PDB file of C-alpha atoms in Angstrom:
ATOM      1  CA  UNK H   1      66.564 106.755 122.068  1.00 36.00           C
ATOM      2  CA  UNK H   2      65.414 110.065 121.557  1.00 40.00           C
ATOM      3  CA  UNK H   3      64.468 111.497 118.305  1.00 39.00           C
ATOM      4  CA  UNK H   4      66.429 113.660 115.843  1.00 38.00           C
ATOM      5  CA  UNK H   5      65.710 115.902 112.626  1.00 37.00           C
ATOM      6  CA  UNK H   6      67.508 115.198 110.370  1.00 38.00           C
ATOM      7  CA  UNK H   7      68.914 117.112 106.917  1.00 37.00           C
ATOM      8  CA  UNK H   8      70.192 115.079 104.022  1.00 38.00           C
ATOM      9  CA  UNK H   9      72.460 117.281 101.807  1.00 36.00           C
ATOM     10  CA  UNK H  10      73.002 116.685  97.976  1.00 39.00           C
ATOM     11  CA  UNK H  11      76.024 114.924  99.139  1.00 41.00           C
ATOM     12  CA  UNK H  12      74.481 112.298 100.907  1.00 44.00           C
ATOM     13  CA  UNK H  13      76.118 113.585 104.150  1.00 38.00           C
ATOM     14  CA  UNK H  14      73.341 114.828 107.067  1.00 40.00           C
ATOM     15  CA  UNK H  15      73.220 117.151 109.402  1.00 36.00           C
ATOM     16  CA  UNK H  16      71.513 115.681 112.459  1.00 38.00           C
ATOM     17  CA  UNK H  17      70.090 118.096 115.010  1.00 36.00           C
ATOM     18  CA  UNK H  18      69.329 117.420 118.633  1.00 38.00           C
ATOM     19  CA  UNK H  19      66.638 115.692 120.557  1.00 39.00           C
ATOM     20  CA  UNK H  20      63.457 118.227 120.817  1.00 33.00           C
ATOM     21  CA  UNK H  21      63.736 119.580 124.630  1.00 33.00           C
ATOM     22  CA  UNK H  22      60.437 117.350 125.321  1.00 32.00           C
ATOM     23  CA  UNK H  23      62.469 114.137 124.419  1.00 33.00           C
ATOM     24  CA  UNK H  24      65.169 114.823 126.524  1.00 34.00           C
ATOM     25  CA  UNK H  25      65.105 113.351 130.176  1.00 36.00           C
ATOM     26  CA  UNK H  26      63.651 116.224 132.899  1.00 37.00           C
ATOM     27  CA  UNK H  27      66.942 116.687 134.514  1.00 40.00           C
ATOM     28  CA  UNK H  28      68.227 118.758 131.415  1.00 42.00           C
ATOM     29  CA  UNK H  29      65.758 120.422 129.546  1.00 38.00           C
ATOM     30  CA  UNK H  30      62.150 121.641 131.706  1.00 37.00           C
ATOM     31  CA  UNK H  31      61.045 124.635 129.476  1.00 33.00           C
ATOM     32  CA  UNK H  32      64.276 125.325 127.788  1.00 35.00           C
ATOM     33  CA  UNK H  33      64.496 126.096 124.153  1.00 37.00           C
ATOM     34  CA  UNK H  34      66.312 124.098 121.725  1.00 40.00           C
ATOM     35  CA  UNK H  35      69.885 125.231 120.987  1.00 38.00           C
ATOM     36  CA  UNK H  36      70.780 126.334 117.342  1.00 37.00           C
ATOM     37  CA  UNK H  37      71.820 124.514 114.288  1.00 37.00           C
ATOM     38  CA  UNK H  38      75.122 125.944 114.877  1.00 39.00           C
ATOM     39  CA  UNK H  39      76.442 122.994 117.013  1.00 40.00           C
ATOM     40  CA  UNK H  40      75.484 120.232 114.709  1.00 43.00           C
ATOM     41  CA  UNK H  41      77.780 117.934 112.895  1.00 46.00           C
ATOM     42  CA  UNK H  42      77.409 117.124 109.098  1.00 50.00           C
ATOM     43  CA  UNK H  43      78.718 113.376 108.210  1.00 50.00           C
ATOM     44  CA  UNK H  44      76.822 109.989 108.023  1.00 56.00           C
ATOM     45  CA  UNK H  45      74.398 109.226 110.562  1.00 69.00           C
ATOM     46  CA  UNK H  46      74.928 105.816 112.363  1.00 87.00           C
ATOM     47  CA  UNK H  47      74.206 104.712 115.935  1.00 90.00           C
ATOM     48  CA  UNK H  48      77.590 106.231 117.078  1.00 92.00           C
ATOM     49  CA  UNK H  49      77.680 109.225 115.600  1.00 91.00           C
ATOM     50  CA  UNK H  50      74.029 109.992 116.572  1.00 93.00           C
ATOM     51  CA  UNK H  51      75.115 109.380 120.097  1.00 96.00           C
ATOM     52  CA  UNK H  52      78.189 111.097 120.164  1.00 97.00           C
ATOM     53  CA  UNK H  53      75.687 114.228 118.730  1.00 96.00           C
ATOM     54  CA  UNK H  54      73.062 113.931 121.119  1.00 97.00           C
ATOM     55  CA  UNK H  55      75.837 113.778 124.388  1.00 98.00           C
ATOM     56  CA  UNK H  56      77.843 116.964 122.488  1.00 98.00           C
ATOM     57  CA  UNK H  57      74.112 118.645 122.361  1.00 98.00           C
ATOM     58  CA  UNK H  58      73.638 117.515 125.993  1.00 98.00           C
ATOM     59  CA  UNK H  59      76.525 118.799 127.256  1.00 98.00           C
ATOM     60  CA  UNK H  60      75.497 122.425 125.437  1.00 98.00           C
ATOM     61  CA  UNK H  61      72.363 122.325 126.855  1.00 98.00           C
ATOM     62  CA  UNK H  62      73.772 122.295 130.496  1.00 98.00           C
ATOM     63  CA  UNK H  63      76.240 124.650 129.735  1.00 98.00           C
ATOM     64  CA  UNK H  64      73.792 127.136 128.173  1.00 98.00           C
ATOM     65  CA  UNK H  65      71.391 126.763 131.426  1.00 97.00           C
ATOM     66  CA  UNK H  66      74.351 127.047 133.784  1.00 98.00           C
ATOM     67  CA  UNK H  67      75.253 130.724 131.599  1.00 98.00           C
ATOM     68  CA  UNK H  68      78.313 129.220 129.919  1.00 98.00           C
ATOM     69  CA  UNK H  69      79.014 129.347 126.388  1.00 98.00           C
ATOM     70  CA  UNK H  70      78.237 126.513 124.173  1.00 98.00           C
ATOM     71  CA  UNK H  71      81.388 124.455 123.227  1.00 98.00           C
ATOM     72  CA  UNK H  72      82.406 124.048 119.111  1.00 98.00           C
ATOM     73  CA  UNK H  73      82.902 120.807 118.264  1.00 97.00           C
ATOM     74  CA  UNK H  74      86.222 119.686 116.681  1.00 98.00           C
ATOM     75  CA  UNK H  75      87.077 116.719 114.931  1.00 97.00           C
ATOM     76  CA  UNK H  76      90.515 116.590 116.189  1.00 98.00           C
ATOM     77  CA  UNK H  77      88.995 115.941 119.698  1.00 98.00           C
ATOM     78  CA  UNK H  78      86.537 113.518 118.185  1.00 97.00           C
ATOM     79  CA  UNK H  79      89.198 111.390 116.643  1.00 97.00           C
ATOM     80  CA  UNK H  80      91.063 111.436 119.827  1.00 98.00           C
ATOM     81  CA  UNK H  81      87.799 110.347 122.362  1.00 98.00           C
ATOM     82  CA  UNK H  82      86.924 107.397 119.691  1.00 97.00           C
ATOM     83  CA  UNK H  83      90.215 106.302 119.865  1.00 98.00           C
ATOM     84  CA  UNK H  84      90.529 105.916 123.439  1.00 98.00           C
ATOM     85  CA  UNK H  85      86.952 104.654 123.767  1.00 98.00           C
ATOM     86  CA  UNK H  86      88.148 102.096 120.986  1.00 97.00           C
ATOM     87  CA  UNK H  87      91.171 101.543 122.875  1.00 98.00           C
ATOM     88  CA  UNK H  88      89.067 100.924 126.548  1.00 97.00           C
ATOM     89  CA  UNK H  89      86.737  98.210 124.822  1.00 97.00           C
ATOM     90  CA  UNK H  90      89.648  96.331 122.825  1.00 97.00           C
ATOM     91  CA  UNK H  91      91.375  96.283 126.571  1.00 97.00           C
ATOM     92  CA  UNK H  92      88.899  95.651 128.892  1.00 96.00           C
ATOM     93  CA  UNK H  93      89.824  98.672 131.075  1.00 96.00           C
ATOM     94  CA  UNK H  94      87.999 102.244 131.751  1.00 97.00           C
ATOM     95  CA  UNK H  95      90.758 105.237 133.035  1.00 97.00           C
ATOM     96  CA  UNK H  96      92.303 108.123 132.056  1.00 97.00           C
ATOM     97  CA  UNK H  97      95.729 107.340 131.030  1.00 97.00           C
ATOM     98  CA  UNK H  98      95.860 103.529 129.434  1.00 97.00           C
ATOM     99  CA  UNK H  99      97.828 101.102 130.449  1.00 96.00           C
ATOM    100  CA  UNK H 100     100.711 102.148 128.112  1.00 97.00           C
ATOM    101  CA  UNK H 101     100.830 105.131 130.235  1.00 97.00           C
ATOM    102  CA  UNK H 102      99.182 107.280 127.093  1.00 97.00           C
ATOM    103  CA  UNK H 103      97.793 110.586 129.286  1.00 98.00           C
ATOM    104  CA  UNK H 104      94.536 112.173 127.898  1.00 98.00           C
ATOM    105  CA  UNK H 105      96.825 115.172 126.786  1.00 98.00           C
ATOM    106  CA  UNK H 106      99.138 113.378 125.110  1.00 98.00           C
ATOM    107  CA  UNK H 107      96.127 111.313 122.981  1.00 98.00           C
ATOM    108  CA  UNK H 108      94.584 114.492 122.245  1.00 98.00           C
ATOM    109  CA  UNK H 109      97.996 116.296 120.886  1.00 98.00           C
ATOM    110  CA  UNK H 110      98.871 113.233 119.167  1.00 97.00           C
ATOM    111  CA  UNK H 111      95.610 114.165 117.332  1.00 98.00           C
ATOM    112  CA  UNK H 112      96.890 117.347 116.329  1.00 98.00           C
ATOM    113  CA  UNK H 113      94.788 119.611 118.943  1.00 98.00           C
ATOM    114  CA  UNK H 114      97.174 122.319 120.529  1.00 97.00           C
ATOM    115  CA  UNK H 115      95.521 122.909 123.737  1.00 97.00           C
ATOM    116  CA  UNK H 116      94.238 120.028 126.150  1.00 98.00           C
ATOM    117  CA  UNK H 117      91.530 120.491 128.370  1.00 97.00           C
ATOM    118  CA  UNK H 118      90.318 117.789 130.582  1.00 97.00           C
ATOM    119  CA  UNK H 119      88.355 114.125 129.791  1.00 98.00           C
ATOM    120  CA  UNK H 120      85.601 112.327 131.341  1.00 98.00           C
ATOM    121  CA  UNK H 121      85.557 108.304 130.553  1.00 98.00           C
ATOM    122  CA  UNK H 122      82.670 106.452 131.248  1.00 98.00           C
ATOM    123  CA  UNK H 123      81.728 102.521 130.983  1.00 98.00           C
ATOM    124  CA  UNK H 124      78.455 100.642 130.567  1.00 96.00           C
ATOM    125  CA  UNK H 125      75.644 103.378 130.336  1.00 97.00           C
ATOM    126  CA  UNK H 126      73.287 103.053 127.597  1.00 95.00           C
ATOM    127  CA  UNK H 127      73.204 105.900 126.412  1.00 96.00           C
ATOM    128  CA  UNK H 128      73.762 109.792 125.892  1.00 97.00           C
ATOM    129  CA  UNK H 129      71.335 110.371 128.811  1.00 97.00           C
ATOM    130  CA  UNK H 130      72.570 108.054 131.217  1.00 97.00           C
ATOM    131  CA  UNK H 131      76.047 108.801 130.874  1.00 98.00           C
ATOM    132  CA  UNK H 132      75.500 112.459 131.176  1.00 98.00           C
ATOM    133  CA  UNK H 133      73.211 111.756 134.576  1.00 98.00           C
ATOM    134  CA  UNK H 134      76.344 109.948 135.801  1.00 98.00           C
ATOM    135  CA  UNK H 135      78.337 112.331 134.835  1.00 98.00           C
ATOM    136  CA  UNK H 136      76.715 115.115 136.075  1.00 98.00           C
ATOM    137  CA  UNK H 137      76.201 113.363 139.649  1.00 98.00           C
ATOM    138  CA  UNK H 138      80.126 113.093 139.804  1.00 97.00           C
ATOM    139  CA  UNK H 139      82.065 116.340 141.281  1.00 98.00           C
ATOM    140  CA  UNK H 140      85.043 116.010 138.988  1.00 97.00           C
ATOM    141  CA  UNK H 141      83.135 115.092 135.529  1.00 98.00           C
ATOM    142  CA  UNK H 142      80.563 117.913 136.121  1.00 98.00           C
ATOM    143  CA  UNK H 143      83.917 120.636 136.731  1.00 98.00           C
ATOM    144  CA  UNK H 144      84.908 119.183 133.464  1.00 98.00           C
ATOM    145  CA  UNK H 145      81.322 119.963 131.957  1.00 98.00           C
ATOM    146  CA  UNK H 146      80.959 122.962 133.220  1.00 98.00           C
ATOM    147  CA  UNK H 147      84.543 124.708 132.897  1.00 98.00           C
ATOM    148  CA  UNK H 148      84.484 128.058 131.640  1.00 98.00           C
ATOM    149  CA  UNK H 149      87.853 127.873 130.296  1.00 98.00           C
ATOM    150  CA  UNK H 150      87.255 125.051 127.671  1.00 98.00           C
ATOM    151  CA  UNK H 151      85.563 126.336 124.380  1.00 98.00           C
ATOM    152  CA  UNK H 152      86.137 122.582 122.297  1.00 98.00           C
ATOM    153  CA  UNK H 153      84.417 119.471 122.447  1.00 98.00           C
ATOM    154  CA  UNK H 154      84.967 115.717 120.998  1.00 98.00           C
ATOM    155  CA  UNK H 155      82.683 112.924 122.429  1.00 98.00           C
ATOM    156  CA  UNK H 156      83.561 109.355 120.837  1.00 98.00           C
ATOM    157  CA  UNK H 157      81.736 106.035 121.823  1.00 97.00           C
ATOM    158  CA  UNK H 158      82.666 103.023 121.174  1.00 97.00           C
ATOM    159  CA  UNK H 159      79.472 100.327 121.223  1.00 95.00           C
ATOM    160  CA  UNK H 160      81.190  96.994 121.563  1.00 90.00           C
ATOM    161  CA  UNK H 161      80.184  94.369 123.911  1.00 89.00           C
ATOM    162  CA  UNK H 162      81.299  95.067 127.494  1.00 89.00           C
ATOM    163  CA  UNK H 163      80.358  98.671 127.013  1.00 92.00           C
ATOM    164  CA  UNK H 164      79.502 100.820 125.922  1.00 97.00           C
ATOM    165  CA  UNK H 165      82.780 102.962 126.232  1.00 98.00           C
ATOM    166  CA  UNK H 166      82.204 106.729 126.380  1.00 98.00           C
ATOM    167  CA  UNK H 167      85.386 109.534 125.847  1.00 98.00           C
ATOM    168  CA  UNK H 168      84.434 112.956 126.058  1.00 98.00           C
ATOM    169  CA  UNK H 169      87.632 115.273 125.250  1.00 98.00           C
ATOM    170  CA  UNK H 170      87.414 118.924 126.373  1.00 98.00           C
ATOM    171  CA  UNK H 171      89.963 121.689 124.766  1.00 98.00           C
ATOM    172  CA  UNK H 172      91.133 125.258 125.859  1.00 97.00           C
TER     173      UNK H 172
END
């Protein structure tokens, strides 16, 4: 697992900030400066939330290289991705649209987001790293990465046996 700074407020709440770009596998970060503070998330730090972090900061870092603007985070999104990662463990099953029939568009408005973007789901890497690699060797999930029209990002994992289950919800 790479390592993170971290920045405990009077709160008790920390801000975790990305892997250092020597920490970070090859493929994403040879001589490339670490992004800003701007794109970090302030609530507890466990395991998930660390890794949900660390794929958002990822998926910035590719975007940034590739001349696209980094995507802001919002919770709505989040809520939405841990759900349905929740949902894919609890299920045993790893698509888009669930076997209620639940679209990725319809999760993420039922969330209270306005515009839906696209989603990339993911099963069984173990970790931030490896599912970006997959996801970044797959046509469709890198379009999704890499789409200038989103500007929003929510990345929820859910780390149950089986898994893990990875969500990452893109907005307009």
């Amino acid at each position: 697992m790479p390592s993170s700074r971290k920045w405990n407020r009077r709160d008790g709440s920390a801000v975790r900030f990305g892997p250092s770009p020597g920490r970070i596998d090859s493929a994403f970060a040879a001589g490339h400066a670490e992004p800003s503070p701007a794109t970090t998330v302030a609530r507890p730090a466990t395991r998930q939330s660390s890794d949900e972090d660390t794929l958002i900061w990822l998926v910035n870092h590719v975007r940034s290289r590739a001349g696209l603007p980094r995507l802001r985070y919002d919770e709505r999104l989040r809520v939405a991705a841990r759900k349905h990662s929740r949902d894919m463990a609890r299920r045993d099953f790893c698509e888009h649209v669930n076997p209620d029939g639940v679209t990725p568009a319809q999760r993420m408005s039922k969330a209270g987001y306005p515009n839906p973007g696209g989603e990339n789901v993911a099963r069984g890497q173990s970790g931030p790293h490896a599912v970006m690699t997959a996801w970044m060797a797959s046509p469709s999930h890198r379009a999704n990465i890499l789409n200038p029209d989103f500007a929003t990002i929510g990345v929820g994992v859910d780390l149950s046996a089986g898994g893990p289950y990875w969500t990452q919800n893109f907005g307009c």
